[in-house]
Coordinates of C-alpha atoms in Angstrom, one line a residue:
M1 CA -22.8 15.0 21.9
K2 CA -22.9 17.9 19.4
N3 CA -19.3 18.8 20.4
I4 CA -17.8 15.4 19.8
R5 CA -16.0 14.6 16.5
N6 CA -14.8 11.1 15.6
F7 CA -12.4 10.9 12.7
C8 CA -9.7 8.7 11.2
I9 CA -6.7 9.4 9.0
I10 CA -6.3 7.6 5.7
A11 CA -3.3 7.7 3.5
H12 CA -0.9 5.6 1.5
I13 CA 2.2 4.2 3.3
D14 CA 4.9 6.9 4.0
H15 CA 2.7 10.0 3.2
G16 CA 3.4 11.4 6.6
K17 CA 0.1 10.7 8.5
S18 CA 1.9 9.7 11.8
T19 CA 4.0 12.9 11.8
L20 CA 0.9 15.0 11.1
A21 CA -1.0 13.2 13.9
D22 CA 2.0 14.2 16.2
R23 CA 1.4 17.9 15.3
L24 CA -2.3 17.7 16.1
L25 CA -1.6 16.1 19.5
E26 CA 0.9 18.9 20.3
Y27 CA -1.4 21.7 19.1
T28 CA -4.2 20.5 21.3
N29 CA -1.8 19.9 24.3
T30 CA -2.7 16.2 24.4
V31 CA 1.0 15.3 24.6
S32 CA 3.3 17.3 26.9
K33 CA 6.8 18.3 25.7
R34 CA 8.3 15.7 28.0
D35 CA 6.3 12.8 26.5
S36 CA 6.7 14.1 22.9
Q37 CA 8.6 12.0 20.5
A38 CA 8.4 11.2 16.7
Q39 CA 5.4 8.9 15.8
V40 CA 3.8 9.2 19.3
L41 CA 0.9 6.9 18.3
D42 CA 3.2 4.2 16.9
N43 CA 4.0 2.6 20.2
M44 CA 5.6 -0.6 18.9
D45 CA 9.4 -0.7 18.4
L46 CA 8.7 -2.5 15.1
E47 CA 6.6 0.5 13.9
R48 CA 9.3 3.0 14.7
E49 CA 12.1 1.0 13.2
R50 CA 10.3 0.4 9.9
G51 CA 8.6 3.8 9.9
I52 CA 5.2 2.2 9.2
T53 CA 1.9 2.1 11.2
I54 CA 0.9 -1.5 11.8
K55 CA -2.0 -1.0 14.4
S56 CA -4.9 1.4 14.5
H57 CA -4.4 3.7 17.5
A58 CA -7.2 5.7 19.2
I59 CA -6.6 8.9 21.2
Q60 CA -8.8 11.7 22.5
M61 CA -8.0 15.4 22.2
N62 CA -9.6 18.5 23.7
Y63 CA -9.9 21.6 21.4
R64 CA -11.5 25.0 22.1
Q65 CA -12.9 27.1 19.3
D66 CA -15.3 30.1 19.4
D67 CA -15.7 29.7 23.2
Q68 CA -16.9 26.1 22.7
D69 CA -15.0 23.0 24.0
Y70 CA -14.8 20.1 21.6
I71 CA -13.8 16.5 22.0
F72 CA -11.9 14.9 19.1
N73 CA -11.5 11.1 18.9
L74 CA -8.7 10.3 16.4
I75 CA -8.1 6.8 15.2
D76 CA -4.8 6.6 13.3
T77 CA -4.7 3.9 10.6
P78 CA -2.0 2.0 8.7
G79 CA -1.3 2.7 5.0
H80 CA 0.1 -0.6 3.7
V81 CA -2.1 -2.8 1.6
D82 CA -1.7 -5.7 4.0
F83 CA -3.3 -3.8 6.9
S84 CA -6.5 -2.8 5.1
Y85 CA -8.5 -4.7 7.8
E86 CA -7.3 -2.3 10.5
V87 CA -8.5 0.6 8.3
S88 CA -12.0 -0.9 7.8
R89 CA -12.4 -1.2 11.6
S90 CA -11.4 2.5 12.1
I91 CA -13.7 3.7 9.3
A92 CA -16.7 1.8 10.9
S93 CA -16.1 3.8 14.1
C94 CA -16.0 7.3 12.6
E95 CA -18.1 10.0 10.9
G96 CA -15.2 11.7 9.1
A97 CA -11.8 11.1 7.6
L98 CA -8.7 13.2 6.9
L99 CA -7.4 12.2 3.4
I100 CA -3.6 12.9 3.4
V101 CA -1.8 13.0 0.1
D102 CA 2.0 13.6 -0.2
A103 CA 2.6 16.7 -2.3
T104 CA 5.8 15.2 -3.7
Q105 CA 4.3 11.9 -4.8
G106 CA 0.6 12.5 -5.6
I107 CA -2.2 10.0 -5.2
E108 CA -1.2 6.4 -4.8
A109 CA -3.1 3.1 -5.1
Q110 CA -3.8 2.5 -1.4
T111 CA -5.1 6.1 -1.0
I112 CA -7.8 5.4 -3.6
S113 CA -8.7 2.0 -2.1
N114 CA -9.1 3.4 1.4
L115 CA -10.9 6.5 0.2
Y116 CA -13.6 4.3 -1.6
M117 CA -14.0 2.4 1.7
A118 CA -14.6 5.7 3.6
I119 CA -17.1 6.9 1.0
D120 CA -19.0 3.6 1.1
H121 CA -19.4 4.2 4.8
G122 CA -20.7 7.7 4.2
L123 CA -17.8 9.5 5.9
E124 CA -17.1 13.2 5.3
V125 CA -13.7 13.5 3.7
I126 CA -11.3 16.4 4.3
P127 CA -8.5 16.5 1.7
I128 CA -5.0 17.6 3.0
L129 CA -1.9 18.2 0.9
N130 CA 1.0 17.2 3.2
K131 CA 4.8 17.8 2.9
M132 CA 4.3 21.3 1.4
D133 CA 7.6 22.4 3.0
L134 CA 9.7 20.2 0.6
D135 CA 11.4 21.8 -2.4
Q136 CA 10.1 19.0 -4.7
A137 CA 6.4 19.5 -3.8
M138 CA 4.1 19.8 -6.8
P139 CA 1.0 21.4 -5.2
E140 CA -0.9 22.4 -8.4
E141 CA -0.4 19.1 -10.1
V142 CA -1.4 17.0 -7.0
K143 CA -4.4 19.4 -6.3
D144 CA -5.7 18.5 -9.8
Q145 CA -5.5 14.8 -9.0
I146 CA -7.4 15.3 -5.7
V147 CA -10.1 17.4 -7.5
D148 CA -10.5 14.7 -10.1
L149 CA -10.7 11.9 -7.5
L150 CA -13.0 13.6 -4.9
G151 CA -14.9 16.2 -7.0
C152 CA -14.2 18.8 -4.4
K153 CA -13.3 22.5 -5.0
R154 CA -9.6 23.5 -5.1
D155 CA -9.8 25.9 -2.2
E156 CA -11.2 23.1 0.1
I157 CA -7.8 21.3 -0.1
I158 CA -5.8 22.2 3.0
S159 CA -2.0 22.8 2.5
A160 CA -0.1 21.3 5.5
S161 CA 3.3 20.1 6.7
G162 CA 3.7 17.5 9.4
K163 CA 7.3 18.6 9.9
T164 CA 6.8 22.4 10.3
G165 CA 3.2 22.4 11.7
L166 CA 1.9 24.4 8.7
G167 CA -1.9 24.1 8.3
V168 CA -2.6 22.3 11.6
K169 CA -4.9 25.1 12.8
D170 CA -6.9 24.9 9.5
I171 CA -7.2 21.2 9.9
L172 CA -8.6 21.4 13.4
E173 CA -11.1 24.1 12.3
A174 CA -12.2 22.0 9.3
I175 CA -12.8 19.0 11.7
V176 CA -15.2 21.2 13.7
T177 CA -17.0 22.7 10.7
K178 CA -17.1 19.8 8.2
I179 CA -17.2 16.5 10.1
P180 CA -20.7 15.9 11.5
A181 CA -21.3 15.2 15.2
P182 CA -22.1 11.6 16.0
K183 CA -25.8 10.6 15.8
G184 CA -27.1 8.5 18.7
N185 CA -29.6 8.4 21.5
V186 CA -28.3 8.7 25.0
D187 CA -31.7 7.3 26.4
A188 CA -31.8 4.3 24.1
P189 CA -30.5 0.8 25.3
L190 CA -26.7 0.5 25.3
Q191 CA -25.2 -0.4 21.9
A192 CA -21.4 -0.2 21.6
L193 CA -19.1 -1.6 18.8
I194 CA -15.7 -3.2 19.8
F195 CA -13.1 -2.0 17.2
D196 CA -9.9 -3.2 18.9
S197 CA -8.6 -5.1 22.0
V198 CA -5.3 -5.7 23.8
F199 CA -4.2 -8.2 26.4
N200 CA -2.8 -6.9 29.7
S201 CA -1.2 -9.6 31.9
F202 CA -2.5 -7.9 35.1
R203 CA -6.0 -6.7 34.0
G204 CA -6.9 -9.3 31.4
V205 CA -8.4 -8.3 28.0
I206 CA -9.0 -4.6 27.5
A207 CA -11.6 -3.9 24.8
Y208 CA -11.8 -0.5 22.9
F209 CA -15.3 0.4 21.8
R210 CA -17.4 3.2 20.2
V211 CA -20.7 3.8 21.9
I212 CA -23.5 4.1 19.2
N213 CA -26.5 4.5 21.6
G214 CA -27.0 4.6 25.3
V215 CA -24.6 5.0 28.3
I216 CA -22.2 2.6 29.9
K217 CA -21.4 3.1 33.5
K218 CA -18.7 1.7 35.8
G219 CA -19.9 -1.4 37.6
E220 CA -22.8 -2.2 35.3
H221 CA -23.7 -5.8 34.2
V222 CA -23.0 -6.0 30.4
R223 CA -23.3 -8.6 27.7
F224 CA -21.1 -9.3 24.7
I225 CA -23.8 -10.3 22.1
N226 CA -21.9 -12.5 19.6
I227 CA -20.1 -14.7 22.1
D228 CA -23.1 -14.5 24.5
K229 CA -21.0 -13.9 27.7
E230 CA -21.8 -11.6 30.6
Y231 CA -19.4 -9.5 32.6
F232 CA -19.3 -6.5 35.0
A233 CA -17.7 -3.3 33.8
D234 CA -14.9 -3.0 36.5
E235 CA -13.5 0.1 34.8
V236 CA -14.5 2.2 31.9
G237 CA -12.7 5.3 30.6
I238 CA -11.3 7.3 27.7
L239 CA -8.1 6.9 25.7
K240 CA -5.6 9.7 26.1
L241 CA -1.9 8.9 25.8
D242 CA -2.7 6.6 28.7
K243 CA -6.1 5.2 29.8
V244 CA -8.1 7.7 31.9
P245 CA -10.9 6.1 34.0
R246 CA -14.4 7.7 33.9
D247 CA -17.7 7.0 35.8
F248 CA -19.6 6.7 32.5
I249 CA -19.2 6.9 28.7
S250 CA -22.2 8.0 26.6
A251 CA -23.4 7.8 23.0
G252 CA -21.0 9.1 20.3
D253 CA -17.8 8.7 22.4
V254 CA -14.9 6.3 22.2
G255 CA -13.5 4.5 25.3
Y256 CA -12.2 1.2 26.8
I257 CA -13.7 -1.4 29.2
I258 CA -11.9 -3.7 31.6
S259 CA -14.1 -6.5 32.9
G260 CA -11.6 -9.1 34.1
I261 CA -11.8 -11.2 30.9
K262 CA -9.0 -13.7 31.1
D263 CA -9.6 -15.7 28.0
A264 CA -8.5 -14.0 24.7
K265 CA -11.3 -15.9 22.8
D266 CA -14.0 -14.1 24.8
V267 CA -13.5 -10.8 22.9
K268 CA -14.2 -10.6 19.2
V269 CA -13.5 -7.4 17.3
G270 CA -16.8 -6.3 15.7
D271 CA -18.8 -7.6 18.6
T272 CA -21.6 -5.5 20.2
I273 CA -21.7 -4.7 23.9
T274 CA -25.2 -4.1 25.6
H275 CA -26.8 -4.2 29.0
V276 CA -28.0 -7.4 30.5
K277 CA -31.2 -5.9 31.9
N278 CA -32.2 -3.7 29.0
P279 CA -30.5 -5.1 25.9
C280 CA -30.5 -3.5 22.4
T281 CA -32.5 -5.3 19.7
E282 CA -29.8 -5.5 17.0
V283 CA -26.0 -5.8 16.6
V284 CA -23.9 -3.0 15.0
K285 CA -23.1 -3.6 11.4
G286 CA -20.3 -2.1 9.3
F287 CA -17.4 -4.5 9.6
K288 CA -16.1 -6.3 6.5
D289 CA -15.0 -9.9 7.0
V290 CA -11.5 -10.2 5.7
K291 CA -10.4 -13.5 4.1
P292 CA -6.7 -14.4 4.5
M293 CA -4.8 -14.5 1.2
V294 CA -1.5 -16.2 2.1
F295 CA -1.1 -19.4 4.2
A296 CA 2.0 -20.6 5.9
G297 CA 2.9 -22.9 8.8
I298 CA 4.5 -21.5 11.9
Y299 CA 6.3 -24.0 14.1
P300 CA 8.3 -23.6 17.4
V301 CA 12.0 -24.3 17.0
E302 CA 11.8 -26.3 20.3
T303 CA 8.9 -28.8 19.9
N304 CA 8.0 -28.6 23.6
E305 CA 7.1 -24.9 23.2
F306 CA 3.9 -25.7 21.3
E307 CA 1.5 -24.7 24.0
E308 CA 3.4 -21.5 24.7
L309 CA 3.1 -20.7 20.9
R310 CA -0.7 -21.3 21.1
T311 CA -1.0 -18.9 24.0
A312 CA 1.1 -16.3 22.1
M313 CA -1.0 -16.7 18.9
E314 CA -4.2 -16.2 20.9
K315 CA -3.0 -13.0 22.4
L316 CA -1.8 -11.8 19.0
Q317 CA -5.2 -12.5 17.5
L318 CA -6.8 -10.2 20.1
N319 CA -4.7 -7.4 18.8
D320 CA -4.8 -8.4 15.2
A321 CA -8.2 -10.0 14.4
S322 CA -7.2 -10.6 10.7
I323 CA -4.9 -13.5 11.5
I324 CA -6.4 -17.0 11.6
F325 CA -4.7 -20.2 12.7
E326 CA -5.3 -23.9 13.3
P327 CA -3.1 -26.7 14.6
E328 CA -1.2 -29.0 12.1
T329 CA 1.6 -31.4 12.2
S330 CA 4.6 -31.9 9.9
A331 CA 7.0 -34.8 9.7
A332 CA 10.0 -32.5 9.5
L333 CA 9.0 -29.9 12.0
G334 CA 6.6 -31.6 14.5
Y335 CA 3.6 -29.7 15.9
G336 CA 2.7 -26.2 14.8
F337 CA 0.0 -24.0 13.3
R338 CA -1.3 -23.4 9.8
C339 CA -1.9 -19.6 9.7
G340 CA -3.7 -17.3 7.3
F341 CA -2.3 -13.8 6.6
L342 CA -3.4 -10.8 4.5
G343 CA -0.1 -10.6 2.7
M344 CA 3.7 -11.2 2.9
L345 CA 4.4 -8.0 5.0
H346 CA 1.6 -9.1 7.4
M347 CA 3.3 -12.5 7.7
E348 CA 6.7 -11.0 8.3
I349 CA 5.3 -8.6 11.0
I350 CA 3.5 -11.5 12.8
Q351 CA 6.7 -13.5 12.9
E352 CA 8.7 -10.6 14.3
R353 CA 6.0 -9.8 16.9
L354 CA 6.1 -13.4 18.1
E355 CA 9.9 -13.2 18.5
R356 CA 9.9 -9.8 20.2
E357 CA 6.8 -9.6 22.3
F358 CA 6.5 -13.3 23.3
K359 CA 10.2 -14.4 23.0
M360 CA 9.2 -17.3 20.7
N361 CA 11.7 -18.8 18.3
V362 CA 9.7 -19.9 15.3
I363 CA 10.2 -21.4 11.8
T364 CA 7.9 -20.3 9.0
T365 CA 7.3 -22.6 6.1
V366 CA 7.0 -21.7 2.4
P367 CA 3.9 -19.5 2.1
N368 CA 1.2 -20.4 -0.4
V369 CA -2.4 -19.5 -1.3
S370 CA -5.6 -21.4 -1.0
Y371 CA -6.6 -23.6 -4.0
F372 CA -9.7 -25.6 -5.0
A373 CA -9.1 -29.1 -6.1
Y374 CA -11.8 -31.1 -7.9
T375 CA -11.5 -34.9 -7.9
T376 CA -12.7 -37.3 -10.6
K377 CA -15.7 -38.1 -8.4
G378 CA -16.7 -34.5 -8.4
E379 CA -15.7 -33.6 -4.9
K380 CA -14.5 -30.0 -4.2
L381 CA -11.5 -29.8 -1.8
T382 CA -10.0 -26.6 -0.3
I383 CA -6.2 -26.9 -0.4
N384 CA -4.3 -24.7 2.1
N385 CA -1.2 -26.9 2.3
P386 CA 0.5 -28.8 -0.6
S387 CA 0.4 -32.0 1.5
D388 CA -3.4 -31.9 1.5
L389 CA -3.4 -32.4 -2.3
P390 CA -4.9 -35.7 -3.3
D391 CA -3.0 -38.1 -5.7
F392 CA -2.8 -36.8 -9.3
S393 CA -4.6 -40.0 -10.5
R394 CA -7.7 -38.9 -8.6
L395 CA -7.5 -35.2 -9.6
D396 CA -9.7 -33.7 -12.3
R397 CA -8.5 -30.1 -12.1
I398 CA -7.1 -27.4 -9.8
E399 CA -8.4 -23.8 -9.6
E400 CA -6.2 -21.0 -8.2
P401 CA -7.3 -17.5 -7.0
Y402 CA -6.8 -14.5 -9.3
I403 CA -6.6 -10.9 -8.2
K404 CA -7.3 -7.6 -9.9
A405 CA -4.1 -5.6 -9.4
Q406 CA -3.9 -1.8 -9.7
V407 CA -0.5 -0.2 -10.2
I408 CA 0.0 3.6 -10.3
T409 CA 3.4 4.7 -11.6
K410 CA 5.3 7.3 -13.6
T411 CA 5.2 6.8 -17.3
E412 CA 9.0 6.1 -17.6
Y413 CA 8.6 2.8 -15.7
I414 CA 5.6 1.4 -17.7
G415 CA 7.7 -1.0 -19.8
N416 CA 9.5 -2.6 -16.9
I417 CA 6.3 -3.0 -14.8
I418 CA 4.3 -4.5 -17.7
K419 CA 7.2 -7.0 -18.3
L420 CA 7.3 -7.9 -14.6
C421 CA 3.5 -8.5 -14.5
M422 CA 3.7 -10.6 -17.8
D423 CA 6.5 -12.7 -16.2
K424 CA 4.1 -13.3 -13.3
R425 CA 1.4 -14.7 -15.7
G426 CA -0.5 -11.4 -15.6
V427 CA -2.9 -10.1 -18.2
L428 CA -3.1 -6.4 -18.9
I429 CA -6.8 -5.2 -18.7
N430 CA -6.6 -1.4 -18.7
Q431 CA -4.2 1.5 -18.9
T432 CA -5.4 5.0 -17.9
Y433 CA -3.3 8.2 -17.9
L434 CA -4.2 10.1 -14.7
T435 CA -1.9 13.0 -15.7
T436 CA 0.7 13.5 -18.4
D437 CA 3.3 11.5 -16.5
R438 CA 1.3 9.3 -14.2
V439 CA -0.5 6.2 -15.3
E440 CA -2.8 3.6 -13.7
I441 CA -2.4 0.0 -15.0
I442 CA -4.9 -2.7 -14.2
F443 CA -3.8 -6.3 -14.4
E444 CA -5.4 -9.7 -13.7
M445 CA -2.9 -12.1 -12.3
P446 CA -2.7 -15.2 -10.1
L447 CA -2.4 -14.4 -6.4
A448 CA 0.3 -17.0 -5.9
E449 CA 2.6 -15.0 -8.2
I450 CA 2.6 -11.9 -6.0
V451 CA 3.0 -13.8 -2.8
F452 CA 6.8 -14.1 -2.9
D453 CA 8.8 -11.1 -4.0
F454 CA 6.5 -9.1 -6.4
Y455 CA 6.1 -6.1 -4.1
D456 CA 9.8 -5.7 -3.5
R457 CA 10.7 -6.1 -7.2
L458 CA 8.0 -3.6 -8.2
K459 CA 9.5 -1.0 -5.9
T460 CA 13.0 -1.8 -7.2
I461 CA 12.3 -1.4 -10.9
S462 CA 10.2 1.8 -10.3
R463 CA 12.7 3.2 -7.8
G464 CA 10.0 3.3 -5.2
Y465 CA 7.6 5.4 -7.4
A466 CA 5.0 2.6 -8.2
S467 CA 2.2 2.0 -5.7
F468 CA 0.3 -1.3 -5.6
D469 CA -3.2 -2.4 -4.5
Y470 CA -5.3 -5.5 -5.2
Q471 CA -8.7 -7.1 -4.7
P472 CA -9.5 -10.8 -5.0
S473 CA -11.5 -11.5 -8.2
E474 CA -12.2 -15.2 -8.9
Y475 CA -10.8 -18.7 -9.1
K476 CA -9.6 -20.0 -12.5
E477 CA -8.4 -23.4 -13.7
S478 CA -4.6 -23.7 -13.9
K479 CA -1.9 -26.2 -14.7
L480 CA -0.4 -26.6 -11.3
V481 CA 1.9 -29.4 -10.0
K482 CA 3.2 -30.3 -6.6
L483 CA 6.9 -29.8 -6.2
D484 CA 8.5 -32.0 -3.5
I485 CA 12.0 -31.4 -2.1
L486 CA 13.8 -34.7 -1.1
L487 CA 16.9 -34.9 1.2
N488 CA 18.5 -38.3 0.8
S489 CA 15.3 -39.5 -0.8
E490 CA 13.2 -38.4 2.2
P491 CA 10.6 -35.7 1.4
V492 CA 10.7 -32.5 3.5
D493 CA 7.0 -31.6 3.6
A494 CA 7.7 -28.1 5.0
L495 CA 9.5 -27.2 1.7
S496 CA 7.0 -28.6 -0.8
A497 CA 5.0 -26.1 -2.9
L498 CA 2.3 -26.0 -5.5
I499 CA 3.6 -24.3 -8.5
H500 CA 2.7 -23.6 -12.2
K501 CA 4.0 -26.3 -14.5
D502 CA 5.9 -23.8 -16.7
N503 CA 7.9 -22.4 -13.7
S504 CA 8.5 -25.7 -11.9
F505 CA 11.9 -26.6 -13.4
N506 CA 13.5 -23.2 -12.7
F507 CA 12.0 -23.1 -9.2
G508 CA 13.1 -26.6 -8.3
K509 CA 16.6 -25.9 -9.7
K510 CA 16.9 -22.7 -7.6
I511 CA 15.7 -24.3 -4.4
C512 CA 18.2 -27.1 -4.8
E513 CA 21.1 -24.7 -5.4
K514 CA 20.0 -22.5 -2.4
L515 CA 19.7 -25.5 -0.1
R516 CA 23.2 -26.8 -1.2
Q517 CA 24.7 -23.5 0.1
L518 CA 22.7 -23.5 3.3
I519 CA 22.7 -27.1 4.6
P520 CA 25.8 -27.7 6.6
R521 CA 28.2 -30.5 5.4
Q522 CA 27.9 -33.8 7.3
Q523 CA 30.1 -36.9 7.5
F524 CA 28.2 -38.3 4.5
D525 CA 27.0 -37.0 1.1
I526 CA 23.5 -35.4 1.1
A527 CA 21.5 -35.6 -2.1
I528 CA 19.1 -32.7 -2.6
Q529 CA 16.4 -33.4 -5.2
A530 CA 13.4 -31.6 -6.5
S531 CA 10.7 -34.0 -7.8
I532 CA 7.2 -33.8 -9.4
G533 CA 5.6 -37.1 -8.6
A534 CA 8.2 -39.8 -9.3
K535 CA 10.1 -37.6 -11.8
I536 CA 13.3 -35.9 -10.5
I537 CA 13.7 -32.5 -12.2
A538 CA 16.7 -31.1 -10.4
R539 CA 19.5 -32.4 -8.1
E540 CA 22.4 -31.0 -6.1
T541 CA 24.8 -32.8 -3.7
V542 CA 26.3 -31.5 -0.5
K543 CA 29.7 -33.3 -0.4
A544 CA 30.8 -35.1 2.7
V545 CA 33.4 -33.8 5.1
R546 CA 36.2 -36.4 4.7
K547 CA 39.2 -37.2 6.8
D548 CA 42.4 -37.6 4.8
V549 CA 42.8 -41.3 5.6
T550 CA 45.7 -41.7 3.1
A551 CA 47.9 -39.1 4.9
K552 CA 49.9 -41.8 6.7
C553 CA 50.7 -43.6 3.5
Y554 CA 54.0 -42.2 2.2
G555 CA 54.9 -44.5 -0.7
G556 CA 54.4 -48.1 -1.3
D557 CA 51.8 -49.8 -3.5
I558 CA 48.6 -47.9 -4.6
S559 CA 46.5 -50.8 -3.3
R560 CA 47.3 -49.7 0.3
K561 CA 45.7 -46.3 -0.4
R562 CA 42.8 -47.9 -2.2
K563 CA 42.1 -50.3 0.7
L564 CA 41.9 -47.4 3.2
L565 CA 39.6 -45.4 0.8
E566 CA 37.3 -48.3 0.3
K567 CA 37.1 -48.8 4.1
Q568 CA 36.2 -45.2 4.5
K569 CA 33.6 -45.4 1.8
E570 CA 31.9 -48.3 3.6
G571 CA 31.8 -46.4 6.8
K572 CA 30.2 -43.3 5.0
K573 CA 27.6 -45.6 3.5
R574 CA 26.6 -47.0 7.0
M575 CA 26.6 -43.5 8.4
R576 CA 24.3 -42.3 5.7
Q577 CA 21.7 -45.0 6.6
V578 CA 21.5 -43.8 10.2
G579 CA 22.4 -40.1 9.8
N580 CA 19.8 -37.3 10.1
V581 CA 20.0 -34.1 8.0
E582 CA 19.4 -31.0 10.0
V583 CA 17.7 -28.3 7.9
P584 CA 18.6 -24.9 9.3
Q585 CA 16.1 -22.1 9.8
Q586 CA 17.7 -20.0 7.0
A587 CA 16.9 -22.7 4.5
F588 CA 13.1 -22.2 5.1
L589 CA 13.5 -18.4 4.9
A590 CA 15.7 -18.5 1.8
V591 CA 13.0 -20.2 -0.2
L592 CA 10.8 -17.1 0.5
K593 CA 13.4 -14.8 -1.0
L594 CA 14.0 -16.7 -4.2
S595 CA 13.9 -14.1 -7.0
D596 CA 15.2 -13.9 -10.5
D597 CA 18.5 -12.4 -9.4

């Protein structure tokens, strides 16, 4: 066990951690030249296309130093704020962390957030300055930032480049000397922490785990403590680029178990595995429970695909434990699921994964956050969906969630960023200069305001230089109203939203204008209205497609033309009473992209 090192990589999005992980794998000959490709650990097409890491990936490397053979278990982690749950799982399974900072950009918000998480778990942190081969690198300036943040010595910071391979040997040596070997007792009862799982259509659920104490052998009778189910370990092994079966895995190591589990619900990330005959006395701690921040409905385009969507969601939940869902129905869309996500990018990724991995065509409704509504009788209701809101005559007040947002940016963009946050009902709490040209701004603002397009607009006005992170703070009373969208006087529940009273008129007007462009013209007029209660605050009309019934009249009295037009008008009126308005998928998506442009 003294030659095992378990570590993860933490960094802000786009600081080059996947590229640096590729160099580590090449240097230790874990990946052959034939299998080598950019972003080896990012095995989803989606990850490669977007250049981001979505899933944590575990892989084992062998390294030889001073005539000793070492085993490195690396768990690569995502850098985006929406995937912090993946990072917390990786950190709970490790003793050390490589902190990677981009030498051209310096320390960003998510770097700080993930670093604090690692320090809370008592991990040994190795600071690395990446992208040193670039002309615009600022090594001295960024080293000052790292020293201020970590309190380490300047010569402890390793200069590296994921592209050229600079500093890879120094990193591997630092892993051996600085990161402690795992503590654990091989002779104690088995105690293993599940940190991830995937579904294989041939083998069932495959759970990835870290053994804290004891040994797990092939064929043994094991128990999953939290769900209280027993299985036989049909196969155990380690994680190289592919799975490699082993006869046993002992304390301190990371591996996988296949035990013929067919039901996705039977494996919970954060569960503890132990032996049936000689069980451990307590479960492994160290996982944080993540509460979803954004709620939206996901519905199949074809209503008869509801059960297939349920199966797809269960398999996705295996791989991404932070998503929660429950069935719901909508008058406009039929049967579907109310889902909770960690943020907008998370929601977008889940939707794309459903379409790519499970070939499901889905419609996503307007996302919103969770509110507390208090009735005049003193009842407290949790509102995840605008349609759950009780009648306003019974409402005493509504409270909405607030967040503490941290933005790190260059000084030249401060004015625009403060204006953006003020427009989003934010309150400036603190402003700290990290260096002469980098500033940290702390805001308190409603979560609902950042759900839509805040992150994109922040990146636009700061030309990509601002980084953003947030933590939930508290619920506060707010002037919220329910905005309904009516098509020919019929409410479309999937488009209704809870919105602040001051923004309701503009928001309603924009939705009506957007829907007028997107809803195809019918044989009759379609009235699109935005209403708050019985009050209509905006209206647009999609004009009917009309046949030119007067074309055959070439002269004669005007009454002949009028008679034909009146006859057509009557027909349109009847048609409107029986006609259905089809709302296209783009209309639901367009509402998500409403910005001030």
